[in-house]
Short mmCIF file of C-alpha atoms in Angstrom, two decimals:
data_model
loop_
_atom_site.label_atom_id
_atom_site.label_comp_id
_atom_site.label_asym_id
_atom_site.label_seq_id
_atom_site.Cartn_x
_atom_site.Cartn_y
_atom_site.Cartn_z
CA MET A 30 -18.40 -16.14 -1.33
CA ALA A 31 -19.37 -17.03 2.21
CA ARG A 32 -22.60 -18.97 2.69
CA VAL A 33 -25.63 -16.66 2.63
CA ARG A 34 -27.75 -18.19 5.37
CA TYR A 35 -31.02 -16.68 4.17
CA GLY A 36 -30.38 -18.17 0.75
CA ALA A 37 -32.13 -21.22 -0.66
CA ARG A 38 -31.31 -24.60 0.83
CA SER A 39 -30.45 -27.51 -1.43
CA GLU A 40 -32.75 -30.50 -1.86
CA ALA A 41 -30.23 -32.59 0.07
CA GLU A 42 -30.30 -30.17 3.01
CA ILE A 43 -34.10 -30.15 3.06
CA ALA A 44 -34.21 -33.95 2.94
CA ALA A 45 -31.63 -34.21 5.74
CA ALA A 46 -33.64 -31.86 7.96
CA ARG A 47 -36.80 -33.87 7.33
CA ALA A 48 -35.03 -37.14 8.11
CA ALA A 49 -33.56 -35.73 11.33
CA GLY A 50 -37.04 -34.69 12.46
CA ALA A 51 -38.33 -38.19 11.81
CA ARG A 52 -35.62 -39.72 14.04
CA LEU A 53 -36.35 -37.75 17.19
CA PRO A 54 -35.98 -39.87 20.35
CA ASP A 55 -38.80 -40.33 22.83
CA ILE A 56 -39.32 -37.11 24.77
CA TRP A 57 -40.83 -37.60 28.23
CA SER A 58 -42.89 -35.08 30.12
CA THR A 59 -44.07 -34.85 33.70
CA GLY A 60 -47.47 -33.34 34.08
CA VAL A 61 -50.80 -32.92 35.77
CA VAL A 62 -54.05 -33.78 34.01
CA ALA A 63 -57.38 -32.69 35.48
CA VAL A 64 -60.79 -33.58 34.04
CA TRP A 65 -64.18 -32.30 35.13
CA GLU A 66 -67.78 -32.04 34.03
CA SER A 67 -68.82 -28.49 33.21
CA ASP A 68 -71.92 -26.67 32.06
CA PRO A 69 -73.19 -28.46 28.92
CA ASP A 70 -74.43 -25.24 27.32
CA ALA A 71 -71.05 -23.57 27.86
CA VAL A 72 -69.17 -26.50 26.32
CA ALA A 73 -71.51 -26.53 23.31
CA ALA A 74 -71.12 -22.76 22.88
CA VAL A 75 -67.34 -22.92 22.28
CA LEU A 76 -67.45 -25.63 19.59
CA PRO A 77 -67.24 -24.34 16.01
CA PRO A 78 -69.17 -26.42 13.46
CA PRO A 79 -68.85 -29.16 12.37
CA LEU A 80 -67.68 -30.15 15.89
CA LYS A 81 -70.42 -31.31 18.22
CA PRO A 82 -70.68 -31.95 21.97
CA THR A 83 -70.22 -35.46 23.35
CA THR A 84 -72.59 -37.14 25.77
CA ARG A 85 -70.66 -35.71 28.75
CA PRO A 86 -69.67 -32.02 28.91
CA LEU A 87 -66.07 -32.71 29.88
CA VAL A 88 -63.21 -30.25 30.20
CA ARG A 89 -59.56 -31.29 30.44
CA VAL A 90 -56.46 -29.33 31.39
CA ASN A 91 -52.92 -30.66 30.84
CA ILE A 92 -50.00 -28.87 32.51
CA SER A 93 -46.57 -30.37 31.81
CA LYS A 94 -42.82 -29.97 31.99
CA VAL A 95 -41.15 -31.45 28.91
CA ASP A 96 -37.64 -32.90 29.19
CA LEU A 97 -36.05 -31.37 26.10
CA PRO A 98 -32.25 -31.65 26.49
CA GLY A 99 -30.84 -28.20 27.20
CA TYR A 100 -34.20 -26.66 26.34
CA PRO A 101 -36.76 -27.45 29.06
CA LEU A 102 -40.28 -26.58 28.01
CA GLY A 103 -43.50 -25.82 29.84
CA ALA A 104 -46.55 -26.90 27.86
CA GLY A 105 -50.25 -26.64 28.60
CA SER A 106 -53.61 -27.32 27.03
CA PHE A 107 -57.15 -26.40 28.06
CA ALA A 108 -59.66 -28.39 26.01
CA VAL A 109 -63.29 -29.46 25.86
CA ALA A 110 -64.65 -32.82 24.74
CA ALA A 111 -65.90 -32.84 21.17
CA ALA A 112 -66.94 -35.19 18.39
CA HIS A 113 -66.66 -35.14 14.61
CA ASP A 114 -67.91 -37.70 12.12
CA GLY A 115 -68.11 -40.46 14.70
CA VAL A 116 -64.71 -39.65 16.26
CA GLU A 117 -64.54 -38.40 19.84
CA GLY A 118 -61.65 -36.27 21.03
CA TRP A 119 -60.70 -32.89 22.44
CA TYR A 120 -60.92 -29.35 21.11
CA PRO A 121 -58.26 -27.17 22.75
CA LEU A 122 -59.19 -23.54 23.38
CA VAL A 123 -55.74 -22.37 24.47
CA MET A 124 -52.32 -24.05 24.60
CA PRO A 125 -49.77 -21.97 26.56
CA MET A 126 -46.11 -22.70 25.79
CA THR A 127 -43.03 -21.21 27.40
CA HIS A 128 -40.88 -21.02 24.24
CA GLU A 129 -41.50 -19.69 20.74
CA ARG A 130 -40.03 -22.79 19.12
CA ALA A 131 -42.89 -24.85 20.55
CA LEU A 132 -45.43 -22.45 19.04
CA THR A 133 -44.34 -22.29 15.43
CA GLY A 134 -44.80 -25.80 14.10
CA GLY A 135 -47.99 -26.43 16.01
CA ARG A 136 -49.68 -23.24 14.88
CA GLU A 137 -48.47 -23.19 11.28
CA VAL A 138 -48.66 -26.92 10.50
CA TYR A 139 -51.58 -28.16 12.58
CA GLY A 140 -53.48 -25.00 13.46
CA GLU A 141 -52.99 -25.44 17.21
CA PRO A 142 -54.13 -22.47 19.35
CA LYS A 143 -50.73 -22.01 20.98
CA LYS A 144 -49.71 -18.83 22.79
CA LEU A 145 -46.68 -17.80 24.81
CA GLY A 146 -47.35 -18.18 28.52
CA GLU A 147 -46.06 -19.33 31.88
CA VAL A 148 -46.38 -22.99 32.81
CA THR A 149 -45.54 -24.30 36.27
CA VAL A 150 -45.45 -27.87 37.57
CA GLU A 151 -44.16 -28.27 41.13
CA ARG A 152 -43.96 -31.20 43.51
CA ASP A 153 -42.77 -30.99 47.11
CA GLY A 154 -43.09 -34.40 48.73
CA LEU A 155 -46.72 -35.32 48.19
CA VAL A 156 -47.88 -31.76 47.50
CA VAL A 157 -48.50 -30.88 43.84
CA ARG A 158 -49.20 -27.54 42.21
CA ALA A 159 -49.60 -26.83 38.48
CA VAL A 160 -50.43 -23.46 36.93
CA LEU A 161 -51.15 -21.90 33.53
CA ALA A 162 -50.61 -18.13 33.48
CA ARG A 163 -50.59 -15.34 30.92
CA HIS A 164 -50.48 -11.55 31.29
CA GLY A 165 -49.76 -11.97 34.99
CA ILE A 166 -52.95 -13.95 35.60
CA ALA A 167 -52.81 -17.57 36.81
CA PHE A 168 -56.02 -18.44 35.00
CA VAL A 169 -55.81 -22.18 35.82
CA GLU A 170 -54.37 -23.66 39.00
CA VAL A 171 -54.50 -27.33 39.98
CA ARG A 172 -53.42 -28.12 43.53
CA GLY A 173 -53.51 -31.16 45.75
CA ALA A 174 -51.58 -34.08 47.17
CA VAL A 175 -50.53 -37.42 45.71
CA SER A 176 -52.75 -40.08 47.23
CA GLY A 177 -51.52 -43.28 45.58
CA ASP A 178 -50.26 -45.06 42.50
CA LEU A 179 -52.54 -45.88 39.58
CA PRO A 180 -52.20 -48.80 37.15
CA LEU A 181 -50.45 -47.84 33.92
CA PRO A 182 -52.82 -47.54 30.96
CA GLU A 183 -52.08 -49.36 27.72
CA PRO A 184 -50.56 -47.29 24.91
CA ALA A 185 -53.39 -45.36 23.28
CA THR A 186 -54.10 -43.01 20.39
CA LYS A 187 -56.08 -39.88 21.22
CA THR A 188 -57.52 -37.26 18.89
CA ASP A 189 -57.36 -33.48 19.08
CA PHE A 190 -59.34 -31.26 16.71
CA TYR A 191 -57.86 -28.06 15.23
CA PHE A 192 -58.94 -25.49 12.68
CA LYS A 193 -56.19 -24.33 10.36
CA PHE A 194 -56.81 -21.00 8.64
CA LEU A 195 -55.14 -17.87 7.29
CA PRO A 196 -56.82 -14.53 8.11
CA ALA A 197 -57.45 -12.33 5.10
CA VAL A 198 -55.08 -9.45 4.38
CA ASP A 199 -57.99 -6.98 4.31
CA GLY A 200 -59.60 -8.36 7.48
CA SER A 201 -62.69 -9.59 5.67
CA GLY A 202 -62.40 -13.29 6.52
CA PHE A 203 -59.86 -15.80 5.24
CA ASP A 204 -57.35 -15.78 2.39
CA ALA A 205 -57.84 -19.51 1.90
CA GLY A 206 -60.57 -21.92 2.86
CA PRO A 207 -60.17 -23.12 6.49
CA VAL A 208 -59.76 -26.83 7.16
CA LEU A 209 -60.47 -29.15 10.08
CA VAL A 210 -57.48 -31.18 11.25
CA HIS A 211 -57.56 -34.43 13.17
CA CYS A 212 -54.32 -34.64 15.17
CA LEU A 213 -53.64 -38.18 16.37
CA ARG A 214 -51.48 -38.49 19.47
CA ASP A 215 -49.85 -41.83 20.26
CA GLU A 216 -49.35 -41.83 24.02
CA ARG A 217 -47.33 -44.09 26.34
CA VAL A 218 -47.30 -43.68 30.12
CA ARG A 219 -44.52 -44.94 32.40
CA ARG A 220 -45.75 -43.56 35.72
CA LEU A 221 -49.16 -42.48 36.98
CA GLU A 222 -50.35 -41.28 40.39
CA ARG A 223 -53.69 -40.14 41.74
CA VAL A 224 -53.94 -36.60 43.08
CA THR A 225 -56.57 -35.54 45.59
CA GLY A 226 -57.17 -31.84 45.19
CA ASP A 227 -59.08 -29.12 43.42
CA ILE A 228 -59.05 -26.80 40.41
CA VAL A 229 -59.16 -23.01 40.51
CA LEU A 230 -60.27 -21.07 37.42
CA ARG A 231 -59.52 -17.35 37.66
CA GLU A 232 -61.11 -14.59 35.63
CA SER A 233 -59.07 -13.39 32.66
CA MET A 234 -60.22 -11.30 29.72
CA TYR A 235 -57.47 -12.95 27.65
CA ASP A 236 -58.16 -16.57 28.60
CA PRO A 237 -61.79 -16.72 29.78
CA VAL A 238 -61.74 -20.35 30.90
CA ALA A 239 -63.75 -19.40 33.99
CA ASP A 240 -66.82 -19.64 31.72
CA LEU A 241 -66.37 -23.45 31.88
CA PRO A 242 -66.79 -24.04 35.64
CA VAL A 243 -66.08 -27.21 37.59
CA ARG A 244 -69.47 -28.81 38.19
CA GLU A 245 -68.16 -32.27 39.07
CA LEU A 246 -64.52 -33.32 39.35
CA VAL A 247 -63.76 -36.51 37.42
CA GLY A 248 -60.14 -36.85 38.49
CA ILE A 249 -56.64 -35.42 38.77
CA THR A 250 -53.48 -37.36 37.95
CA LEU A 251 -49.74 -36.77 37.94
CA GLY A 252 -47.84 -38.79 35.36
CA GLU A 253 -44.88 -39.26 33.09
CA LYS A 254 -45.60 -39.87 29.41
CA THR A 255 -44.22 -39.62 25.91
CA THR A 256 -46.33 -38.65 22.93
CA GLY A 257 -45.88 -38.72 19.17
CA GLN A 258 -48.31 -36.98 16.87
CA ARG A 259 -49.43 -36.96 13.27
CA GLY A 260 -52.21 -35.02 11.61
CA ARG A 261 -54.46 -35.05 8.57
CA VAL A 262 -56.92 -32.66 7.00
CA VAL A 263 -60.34 -34.29 7.16
CA GLU A 264 -62.67 -31.58 5.89
CA HIS A 265 -62.84 -28.13 4.33
CA VAL A 266 -65.14 -26.14 6.59
CA ASP A 267 -67.63 -23.36 5.97
CA ALA A 268 -65.70 -20.10 6.39
CA ARG A 269 -68.81 -18.14 7.39
CA ALA A 270 -69.61 -20.68 10.11
CA LEU A 271 -66.06 -20.61 11.50
CA LEU A 272 -65.56 -16.83 11.42
CA PRO A 273 -67.53 -16.09 14.65
CA TYR A 274 -65.09 -18.33 16.56
CA VAL A 275 -61.82 -16.91 15.23
CA HIS A 276 -61.48 -14.63 18.27
CA GLN A 277 -60.64 -17.77 20.31
CA ARG A 278 -57.18 -17.73 18.70
CA TYR A 279 -56.23 -14.19 19.72
CA ASP A 280 -56.07 -12.04 22.83
CA ASP A 281 -57.65 -9.27 20.74
CA PRO A 282 -59.19 -10.19 17.35
CA ARG A 283 -58.06 -6.81 15.98
CA GLN A 284 -54.44 -7.97 16.28
CA ILE A 285 -54.73 -9.98 13.08
CA LEU A 286 -54.59 -6.64 11.28
CA ASP A 287 -51.56 -5.42 13.26
CA GLY A 288 -48.70 -4.35 11.08
CA PRO A 289 -45.85 -1.85 10.96
CA PRO A 290 -46.81 1.83 10.90
CA GLU A 291 -46.92 3.42 7.44
CA GLY A 292 -43.48 4.42 6.25
CA SER A 293 -41.62 2.20 8.74
CA VAL A 294 -40.56 -0.40 6.16
#
């Protein structure tokens, strides 16, 4: 009988796939990073417990092109500074990706708030433009001009915070207790330039980042980096405390109950 591809894989095949994933080469991306101080009350308002604000109400947007061979990827992240149990890091609110493959592992394994979107990074001479867009709305645009080289930072490990959960079948909450994940990103930079420019946040009912305005620009850079990541569950969180923030993950919270019409399957 021919191989039934939806059939069970052998232990050897599973082990080989896991080993292949562990041997991935360095993957370099070219991207714009912009950081600014925003309204402290707005930053605090988007943080689900047990995350807490840091001493500065910072917001960071990353907009990158990833050099995947034969499979170029646009990847973005819009995050606010947060702290948990003495660890400072970033809590992403939305992470647009241009391909489904980039969504699956991040959402299902780590709990990343990834969504399909349009990601643009352009450079024409010294002029730089980077955009995150969804539903036809360029809700973040970073624009400016390269104004000089910056010294390369030392390799560093940065932390992102994610909530991993499974919405309940009946819509009443969660089918399993949600957990808080610390995702550790080991980052190396091989090129870094300063960009003089500005940030435009446009109104979007799907990605309401305009609620976190630019009060004071900290800086904009254009760089090339490679990042490896690993995660760990650090805490089981109070489901009732997290539930009011679940809408952050979806364009419409009602979509978690979407399913095929009766009689269609």
